[in-house]
Short mmCIF file of C-alpha atoms in Angstrom, two decimals:
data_model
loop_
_atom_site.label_atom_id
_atom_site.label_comp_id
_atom_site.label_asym_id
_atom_site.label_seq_id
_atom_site.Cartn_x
_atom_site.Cartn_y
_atom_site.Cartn_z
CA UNK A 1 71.60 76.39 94.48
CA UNK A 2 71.64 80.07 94.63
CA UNK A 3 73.18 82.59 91.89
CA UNK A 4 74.63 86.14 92.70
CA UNK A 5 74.13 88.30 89.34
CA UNK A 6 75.79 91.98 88.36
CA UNK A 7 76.27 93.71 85.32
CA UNK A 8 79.87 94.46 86.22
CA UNK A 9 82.22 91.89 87.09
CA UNK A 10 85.95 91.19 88.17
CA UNK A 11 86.87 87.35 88.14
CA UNK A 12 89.90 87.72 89.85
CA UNK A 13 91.93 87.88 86.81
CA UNK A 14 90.29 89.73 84.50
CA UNK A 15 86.68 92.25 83.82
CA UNK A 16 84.17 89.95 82.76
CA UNK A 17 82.51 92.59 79.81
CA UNK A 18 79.66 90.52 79.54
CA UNK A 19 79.12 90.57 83.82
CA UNK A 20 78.45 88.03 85.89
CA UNK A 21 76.27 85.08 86.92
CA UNK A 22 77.85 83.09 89.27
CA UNK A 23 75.90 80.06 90.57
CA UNK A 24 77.17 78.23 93.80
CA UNK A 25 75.61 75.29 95.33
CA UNK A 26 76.93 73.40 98.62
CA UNK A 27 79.29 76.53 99.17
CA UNK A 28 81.17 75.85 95.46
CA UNK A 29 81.55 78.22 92.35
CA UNK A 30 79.37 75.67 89.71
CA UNK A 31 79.23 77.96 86.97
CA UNK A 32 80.27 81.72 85.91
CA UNK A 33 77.67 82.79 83.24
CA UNK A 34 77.24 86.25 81.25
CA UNK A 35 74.81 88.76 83.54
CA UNK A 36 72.12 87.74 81.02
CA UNK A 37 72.10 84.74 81.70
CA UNK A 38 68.65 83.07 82.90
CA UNK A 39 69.13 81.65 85.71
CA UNK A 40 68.08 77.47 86.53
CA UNK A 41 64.47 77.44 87.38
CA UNK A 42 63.62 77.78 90.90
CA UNK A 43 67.55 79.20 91.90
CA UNK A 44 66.86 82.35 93.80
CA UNK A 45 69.25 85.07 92.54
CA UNK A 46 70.56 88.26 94.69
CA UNK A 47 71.17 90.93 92.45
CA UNK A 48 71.59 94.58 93.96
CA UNK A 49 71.86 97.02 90.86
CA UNK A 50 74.79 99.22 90.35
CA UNK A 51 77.12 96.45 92.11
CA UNK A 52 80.23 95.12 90.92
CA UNK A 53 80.59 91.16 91.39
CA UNK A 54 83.81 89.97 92.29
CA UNK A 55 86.37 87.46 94.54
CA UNK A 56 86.36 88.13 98.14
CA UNK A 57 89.67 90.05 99.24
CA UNK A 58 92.55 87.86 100.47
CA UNK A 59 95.29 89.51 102.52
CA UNK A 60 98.42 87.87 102.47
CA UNK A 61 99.34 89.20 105.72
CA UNK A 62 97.84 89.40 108.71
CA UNK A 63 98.37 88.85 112.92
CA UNK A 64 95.49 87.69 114.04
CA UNK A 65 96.31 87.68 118.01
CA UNK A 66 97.08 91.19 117.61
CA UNK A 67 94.02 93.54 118.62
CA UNK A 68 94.34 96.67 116.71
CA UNK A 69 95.97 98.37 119.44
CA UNK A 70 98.95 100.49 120.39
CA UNK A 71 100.41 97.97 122.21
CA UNK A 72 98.69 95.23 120.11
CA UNK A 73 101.92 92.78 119.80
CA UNK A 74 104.35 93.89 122.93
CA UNK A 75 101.45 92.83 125.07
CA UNK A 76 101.04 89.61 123.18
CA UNK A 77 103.62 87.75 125.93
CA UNK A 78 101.14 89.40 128.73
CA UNK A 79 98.21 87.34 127.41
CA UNK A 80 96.54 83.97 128.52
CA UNK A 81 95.39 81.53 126.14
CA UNK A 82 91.73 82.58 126.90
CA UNK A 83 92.81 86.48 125.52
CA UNK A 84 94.51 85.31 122.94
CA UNK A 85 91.34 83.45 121.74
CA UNK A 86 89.32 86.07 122.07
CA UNK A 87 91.02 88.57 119.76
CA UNK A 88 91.64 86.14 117.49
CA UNK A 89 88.09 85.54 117.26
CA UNK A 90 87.54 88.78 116.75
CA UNK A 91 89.93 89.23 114.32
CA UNK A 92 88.61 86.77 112.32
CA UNK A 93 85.10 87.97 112.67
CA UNK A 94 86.09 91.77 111.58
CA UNK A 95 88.09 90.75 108.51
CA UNK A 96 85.00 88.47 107.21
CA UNK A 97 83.04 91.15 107.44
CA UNK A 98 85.12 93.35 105.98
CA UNK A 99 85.09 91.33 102.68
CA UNK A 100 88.57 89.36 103.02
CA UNK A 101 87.63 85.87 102.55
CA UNK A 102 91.00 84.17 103.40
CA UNK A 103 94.14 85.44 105.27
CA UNK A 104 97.83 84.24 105.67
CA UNK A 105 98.54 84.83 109.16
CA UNK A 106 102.40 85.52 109.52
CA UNK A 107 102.78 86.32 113.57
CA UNK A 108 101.15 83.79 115.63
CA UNK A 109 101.82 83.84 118.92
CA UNK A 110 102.31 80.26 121.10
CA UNK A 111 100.37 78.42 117.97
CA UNK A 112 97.19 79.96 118.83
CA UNK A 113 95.99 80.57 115.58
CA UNK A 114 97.65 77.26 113.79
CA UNK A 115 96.40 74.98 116.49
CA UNK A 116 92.99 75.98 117.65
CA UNK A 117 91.63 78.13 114.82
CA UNK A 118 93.09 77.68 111.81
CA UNK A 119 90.47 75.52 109.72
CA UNK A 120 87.62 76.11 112.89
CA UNK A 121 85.15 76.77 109.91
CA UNK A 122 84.22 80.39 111.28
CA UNK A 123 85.35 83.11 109.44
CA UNK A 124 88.02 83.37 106.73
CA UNK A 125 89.91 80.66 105.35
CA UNK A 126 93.49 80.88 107.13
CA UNK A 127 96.65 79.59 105.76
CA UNK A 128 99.59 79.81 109.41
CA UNK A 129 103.19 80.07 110.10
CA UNK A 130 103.03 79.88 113.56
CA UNK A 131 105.46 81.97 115.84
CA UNK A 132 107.75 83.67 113.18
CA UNK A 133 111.07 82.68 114.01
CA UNK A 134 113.62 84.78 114.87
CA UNK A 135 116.92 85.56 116.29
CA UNK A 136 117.12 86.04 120.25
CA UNK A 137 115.04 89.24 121.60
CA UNK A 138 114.77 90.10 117.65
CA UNK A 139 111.82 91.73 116.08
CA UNK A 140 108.52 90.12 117.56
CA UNK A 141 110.74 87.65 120.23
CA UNK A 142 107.49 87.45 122.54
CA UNK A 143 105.80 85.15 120.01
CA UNK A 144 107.85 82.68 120.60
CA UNK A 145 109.86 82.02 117.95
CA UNK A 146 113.48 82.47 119.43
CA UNK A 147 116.48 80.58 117.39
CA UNK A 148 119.58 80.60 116.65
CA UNK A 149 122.46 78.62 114.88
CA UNK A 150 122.02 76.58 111.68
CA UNK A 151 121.07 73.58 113.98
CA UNK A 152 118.45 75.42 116.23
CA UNK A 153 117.19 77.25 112.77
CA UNK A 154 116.42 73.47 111.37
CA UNK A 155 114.70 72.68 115.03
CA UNK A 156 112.07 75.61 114.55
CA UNK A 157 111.46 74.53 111.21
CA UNK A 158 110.84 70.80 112.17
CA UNK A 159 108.94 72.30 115.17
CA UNK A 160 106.49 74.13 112.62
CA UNK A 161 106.64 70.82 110.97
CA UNK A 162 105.08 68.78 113.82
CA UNK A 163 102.52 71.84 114.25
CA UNK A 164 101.23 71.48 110.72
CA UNK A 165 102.33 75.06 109.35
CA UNK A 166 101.25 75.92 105.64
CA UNK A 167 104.34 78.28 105.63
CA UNK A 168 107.61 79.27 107.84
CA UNK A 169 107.81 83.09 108.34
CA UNK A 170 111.66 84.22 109.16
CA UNK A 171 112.53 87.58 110.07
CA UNK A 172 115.43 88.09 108.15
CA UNK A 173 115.92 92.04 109.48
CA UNK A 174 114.67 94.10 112.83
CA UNK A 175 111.17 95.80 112.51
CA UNK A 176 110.35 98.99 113.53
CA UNK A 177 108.02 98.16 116.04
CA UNK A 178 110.47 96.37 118.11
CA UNK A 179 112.26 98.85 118.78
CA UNK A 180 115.11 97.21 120.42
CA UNK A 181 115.78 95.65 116.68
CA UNK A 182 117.87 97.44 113.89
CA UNK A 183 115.69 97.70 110.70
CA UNK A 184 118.62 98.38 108.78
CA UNK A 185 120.58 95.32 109.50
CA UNK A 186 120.11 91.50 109.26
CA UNK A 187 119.50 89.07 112.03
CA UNK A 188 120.97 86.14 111.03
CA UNK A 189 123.70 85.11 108.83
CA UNK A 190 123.12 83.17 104.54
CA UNK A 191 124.42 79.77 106.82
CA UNK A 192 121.59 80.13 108.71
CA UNK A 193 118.85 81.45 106.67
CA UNK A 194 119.65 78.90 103.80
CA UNK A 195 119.65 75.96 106.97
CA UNK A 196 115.54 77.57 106.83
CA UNK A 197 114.71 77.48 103.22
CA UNK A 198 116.50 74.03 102.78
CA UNK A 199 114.75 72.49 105.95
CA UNK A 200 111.45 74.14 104.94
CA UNK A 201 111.78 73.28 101.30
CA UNK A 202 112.46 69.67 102.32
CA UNK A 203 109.46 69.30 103.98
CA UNK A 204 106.99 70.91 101.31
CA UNK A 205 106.96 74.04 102.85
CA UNK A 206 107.45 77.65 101.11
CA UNK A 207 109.45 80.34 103.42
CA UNK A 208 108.74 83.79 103.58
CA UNK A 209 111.35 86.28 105.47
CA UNK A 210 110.26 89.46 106.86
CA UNK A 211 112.96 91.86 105.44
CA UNK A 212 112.74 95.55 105.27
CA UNK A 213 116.81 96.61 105.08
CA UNK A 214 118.66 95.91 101.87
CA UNK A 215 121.21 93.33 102.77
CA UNK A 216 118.24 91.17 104.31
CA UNK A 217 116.45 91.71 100.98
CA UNK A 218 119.48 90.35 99.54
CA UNK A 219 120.14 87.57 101.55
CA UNK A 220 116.57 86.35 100.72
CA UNK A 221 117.34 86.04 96.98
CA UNK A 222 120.26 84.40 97.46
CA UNK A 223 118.84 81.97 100.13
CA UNK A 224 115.92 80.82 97.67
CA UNK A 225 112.76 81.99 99.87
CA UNK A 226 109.49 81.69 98.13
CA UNK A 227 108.25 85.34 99.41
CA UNK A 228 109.51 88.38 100.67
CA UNK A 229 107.41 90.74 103.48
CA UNK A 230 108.07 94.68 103.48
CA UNK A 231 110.57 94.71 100.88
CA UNK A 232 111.07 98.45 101.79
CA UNK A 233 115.22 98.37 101.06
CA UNK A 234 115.16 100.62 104.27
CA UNK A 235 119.30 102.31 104.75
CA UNK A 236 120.18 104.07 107.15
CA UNK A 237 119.41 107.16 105.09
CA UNK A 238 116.36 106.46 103.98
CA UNK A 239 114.56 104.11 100.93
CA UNK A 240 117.25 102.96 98.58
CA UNK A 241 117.03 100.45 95.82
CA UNK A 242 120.53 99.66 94.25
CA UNK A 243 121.01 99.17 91.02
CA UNK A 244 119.81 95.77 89.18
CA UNK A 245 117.68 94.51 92.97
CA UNK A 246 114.44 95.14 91.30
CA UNK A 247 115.02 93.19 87.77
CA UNK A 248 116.35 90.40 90.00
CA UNK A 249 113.50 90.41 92.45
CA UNK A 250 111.61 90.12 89.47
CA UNK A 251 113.50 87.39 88.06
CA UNK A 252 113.18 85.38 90.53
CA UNK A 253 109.51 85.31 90.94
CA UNK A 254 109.53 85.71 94.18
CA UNK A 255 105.99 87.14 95.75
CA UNK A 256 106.31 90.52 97.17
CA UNK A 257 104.12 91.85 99.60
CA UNK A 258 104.88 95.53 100.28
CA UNK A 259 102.52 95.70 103.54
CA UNK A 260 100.81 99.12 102.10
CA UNK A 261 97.51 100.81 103.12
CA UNK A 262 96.09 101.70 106.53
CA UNK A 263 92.70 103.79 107.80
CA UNK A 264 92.05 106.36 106.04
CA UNK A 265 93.58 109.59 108.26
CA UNK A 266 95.14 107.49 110.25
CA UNK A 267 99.17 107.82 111.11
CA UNK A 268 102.11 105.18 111.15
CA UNK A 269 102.57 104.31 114.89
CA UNK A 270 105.25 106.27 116.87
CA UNK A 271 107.91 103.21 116.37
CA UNK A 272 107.40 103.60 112.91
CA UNK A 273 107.21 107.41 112.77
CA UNK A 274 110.70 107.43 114.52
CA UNK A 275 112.41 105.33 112.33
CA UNK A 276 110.89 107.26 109.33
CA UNK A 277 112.64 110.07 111.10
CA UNK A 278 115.94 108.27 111.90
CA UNK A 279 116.36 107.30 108.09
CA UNK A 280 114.64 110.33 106.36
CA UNK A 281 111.79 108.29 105.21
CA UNK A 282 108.56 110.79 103.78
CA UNK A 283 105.45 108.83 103.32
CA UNK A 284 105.03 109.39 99.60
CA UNK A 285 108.73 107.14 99.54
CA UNK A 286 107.28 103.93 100.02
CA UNK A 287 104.32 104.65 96.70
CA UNK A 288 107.70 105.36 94.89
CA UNK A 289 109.54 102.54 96.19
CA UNK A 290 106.35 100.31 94.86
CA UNK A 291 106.10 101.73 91.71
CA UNK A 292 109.82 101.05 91.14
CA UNK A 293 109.00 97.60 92.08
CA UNK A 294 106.26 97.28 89.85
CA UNK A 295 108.09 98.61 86.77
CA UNK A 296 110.79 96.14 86.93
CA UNK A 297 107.88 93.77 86.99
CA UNK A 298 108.16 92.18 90.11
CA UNK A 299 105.41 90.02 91.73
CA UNK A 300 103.32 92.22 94.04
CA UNK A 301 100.41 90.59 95.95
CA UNK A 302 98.01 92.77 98.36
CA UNK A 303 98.38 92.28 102.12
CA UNK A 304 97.95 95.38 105.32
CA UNK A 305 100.22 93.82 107.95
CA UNK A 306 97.06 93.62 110.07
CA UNK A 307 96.49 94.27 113.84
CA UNK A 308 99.56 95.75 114.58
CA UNK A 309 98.20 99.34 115.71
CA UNK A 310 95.60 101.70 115.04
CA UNK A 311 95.60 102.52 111.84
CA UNK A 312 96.44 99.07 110.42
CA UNK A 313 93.67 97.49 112.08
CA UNK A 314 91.43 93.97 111.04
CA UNK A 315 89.22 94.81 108.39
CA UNK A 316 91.25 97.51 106.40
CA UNK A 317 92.99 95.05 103.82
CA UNK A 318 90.82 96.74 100.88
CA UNK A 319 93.42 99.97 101.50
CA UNK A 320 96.52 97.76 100.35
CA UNK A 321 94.48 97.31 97.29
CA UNK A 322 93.85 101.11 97.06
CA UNK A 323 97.28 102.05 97.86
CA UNK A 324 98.90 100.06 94.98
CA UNK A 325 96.87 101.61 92.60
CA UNK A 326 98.42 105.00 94.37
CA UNK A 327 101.86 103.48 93.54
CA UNK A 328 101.39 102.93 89.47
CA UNK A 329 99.25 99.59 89.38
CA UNK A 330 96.32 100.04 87.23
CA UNK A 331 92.86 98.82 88.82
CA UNK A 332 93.12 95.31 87.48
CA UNK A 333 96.49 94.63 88.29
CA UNK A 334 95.82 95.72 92.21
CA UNK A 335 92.83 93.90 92.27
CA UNK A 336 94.25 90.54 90.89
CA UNK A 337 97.07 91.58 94.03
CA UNK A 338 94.31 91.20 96.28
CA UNK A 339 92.13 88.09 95.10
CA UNK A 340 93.72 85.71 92.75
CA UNK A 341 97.62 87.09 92.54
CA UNK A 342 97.28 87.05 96.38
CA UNK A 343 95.70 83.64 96.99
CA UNK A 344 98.39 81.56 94.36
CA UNK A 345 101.30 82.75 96.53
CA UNK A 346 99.62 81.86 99.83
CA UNK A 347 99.16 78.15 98.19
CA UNK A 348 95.13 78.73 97.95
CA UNK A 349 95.05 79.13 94.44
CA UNK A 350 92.94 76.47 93.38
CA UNK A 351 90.72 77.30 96.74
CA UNK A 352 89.89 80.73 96.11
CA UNK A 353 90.48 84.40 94.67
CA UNK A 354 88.79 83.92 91.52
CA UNK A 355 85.32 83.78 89.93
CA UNK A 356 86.08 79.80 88.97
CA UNK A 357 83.47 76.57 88.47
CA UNK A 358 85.00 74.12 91.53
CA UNK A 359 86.08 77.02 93.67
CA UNK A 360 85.65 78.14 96.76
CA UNK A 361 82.01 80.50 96.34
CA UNK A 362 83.93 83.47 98.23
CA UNK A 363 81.80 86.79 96.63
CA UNK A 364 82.14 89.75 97.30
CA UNK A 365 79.11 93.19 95.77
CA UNK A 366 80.45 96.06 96.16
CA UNK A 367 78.34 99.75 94.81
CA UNK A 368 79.91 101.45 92.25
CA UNK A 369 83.21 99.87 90.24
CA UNK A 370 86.50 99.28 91.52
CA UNK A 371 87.96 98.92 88.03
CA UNK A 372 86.62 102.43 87.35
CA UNK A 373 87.39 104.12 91.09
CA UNK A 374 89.45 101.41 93.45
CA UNK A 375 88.13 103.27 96.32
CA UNK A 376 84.64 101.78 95.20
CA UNK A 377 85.71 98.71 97.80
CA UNK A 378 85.09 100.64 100.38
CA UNK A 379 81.22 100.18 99.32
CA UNK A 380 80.61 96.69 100.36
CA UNK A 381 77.61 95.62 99.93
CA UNK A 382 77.37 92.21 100.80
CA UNK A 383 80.53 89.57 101.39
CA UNK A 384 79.44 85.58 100.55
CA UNK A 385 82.01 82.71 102.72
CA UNK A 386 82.15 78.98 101.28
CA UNK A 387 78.40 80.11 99.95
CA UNK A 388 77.41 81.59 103.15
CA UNK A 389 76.17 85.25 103.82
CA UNK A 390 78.66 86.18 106.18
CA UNK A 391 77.03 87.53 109.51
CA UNK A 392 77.35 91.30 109.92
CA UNK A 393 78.82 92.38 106.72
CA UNK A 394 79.55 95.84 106.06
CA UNK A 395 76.72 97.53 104.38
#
């Protein structure tokens, strides 16, 4: 047994005002006690003073055979299996020691991720899609995704099916960094996308759709998905929410995960900077669009859209944290995004994300307090896996 003690504490929910003593034994939460708590006799305790105590990070979206660079998924149909096993290894490596403690990886590319490293016991606990399916040369085609028809739509989902999947990923618009895709419009029609949910949903599994214009947003409510990526209700002249799409998004529960933050200094990649300038889009729009989102009470959950470029790199998720307390969250709220908010809508809620006896012991000491300054998680201190000291955390 071992127990990790501060005097400040975040249980994934909530502040803890007495702190924290959380005890773990064979890589389980056993017991969350008040900081003043002794601790069993003989149980070493790590306690570094002015920490905060809480759940590791998880992001909700991630691409873990992308490697942080410019070209980091158009080169992804370049790769050999061997590559693409090595960055995701990498990936993997840089978020643990980053403090994210799970990820929901939402881009694989030819089932690298879902069949030889998803549950490998190194690294973050991953919950995969596999290839996010798509409509022919739509937005990230060279993952291997490509359907079409109600039919072929049902034959990807059974495909993810036989691959063991924890989720089916559908983009229901273009991206902006495929830039032979149309951000603004949908790629495929209700037929079809309700031929996903209803095959998914059949088989146990929840759907998520990639959709940044406003018709694709729309066509997810109506098609029943469980989650909604981007949600950025991109038109052709800019970020435009019409009236009564936020008080339904938030009626229907549905998990939003706006895809905010990215390095510090860093800017959006050229793709993205030219369909900013296409549409009108300032930066400041999308903390606006959030905070709209947030008002209406819609489900918001903490993800970075990770290895995709630059500035959105492995390791950075803590900035989508930061950033939604930028667009109107309060500290609490955008940490419960991150940890417990976050791991319920990837289905790892009674896994992880939370300071919890018979939980996951995924801990996270950060200097100074988050729920005082967010940017505080850029502190980290020392990151705790299943009970383990992750190797080369950030100090």
């Amino acid at each position: 047994m071992h127990g990790y003690r501060a005097a400040t504490a975040f249980d994934g929910n909530r502040v803890l005002p007495d702190g924290a003593l959380v005890l773990v034994d064979a890589g389980t939460i056993v017991a969350v006690e008040p900081a003043t708590a002794p601790a069993p006799a003989g149980c070493p305790v790590t306690e570094i003073a002015g920490t905060t105590l809480m759940p590791g990070l998880v992001d909700a979206h991630v691409h873990l055979c992308a490697d942080n660079s410019p070209r980091a998924l158009d080169q992804l149909p370049e790769l050999t299996d061997d590559e693409l096993d090595a960055i995701v290894r990498d990936s993997l490596a840089e978020q643990l020691a980053s403090g994210v403690t799970a990820v929901r990886d939402l881009g694989d590319a030819r089932w690298a991720v879902v069949d030889r490293h998803r549950g490998s016991g190194q690294g973050p606990t991953v919950v995969g899609s596999g290839p996010p399916i798509t409509c022919p040369g739509g937005h990230c085609a060279g993952m291997g995704g490509e359907a079409a028809g109600e039919e072929g739509l049902r034959r990807a989902v059974r495909e993810r099916v036989e691959h063991g999947v924890d989720v089916v990923k559908v983009m229901t618009s273009g991206g902006a960094m495929t830039t032979t895709t149309d951000v603004t419009s949908c790629q495929f029609s209700i037929e079809e996308l309700r031929a996903v949910v209803d095959e998914a949903h059949r088989a146990g599994l929840p759907v998520t759709g990639h959709a940044h214009a406003v018709p694709a947003i729309e066509m997810c409510l109506a098609a029943g998905v469980d989650g909604i990526e981007h949600c950025t209700c991109v038109t052709p002249s800019g970020i435009a929410m019409p009236e009564g799409l936020a008080e339904a998004l938030a009626a229907s529960e549905v998990a939003v995960c706006p895809t905010l933050g990215q390095t510090p200094g860093s800017s959006p990649p050229p793709q993205v900077l030219a369909m900013m300038a296409r549409t009108g889009i300032a930066p400041e729009d999308r903390f606006a669009h959030v905070r709209t989102l947030h008002r209406a009470g819609v489900r918001l959950i903490g993800g970075l859209d990770a290895g995709i470029s630059p500035g959105k790199p492995h390791g950075m998720s803590r900035e989508s944290v930061i950033d939604l307390v930028a667009s109107g969250l309060t500290a609490v709220e955008a940490l419960a995004a991150g940890t417990a908010d976050a791991a319920r809508a990837i289905g790892l809620g009674d896994r992880t994300g939370r300071l919890a006896p018979g939980l996951d012991a995924d801990l996270l000491l950060v200097d100074g307090d988050p729920l005082a300054d967010i940017t505080a998680l850029r502190n980290l201190r020392l990151v705790v896996s299943r009970g383990r000291t992750a190797a080369g955390a950030a100090s």
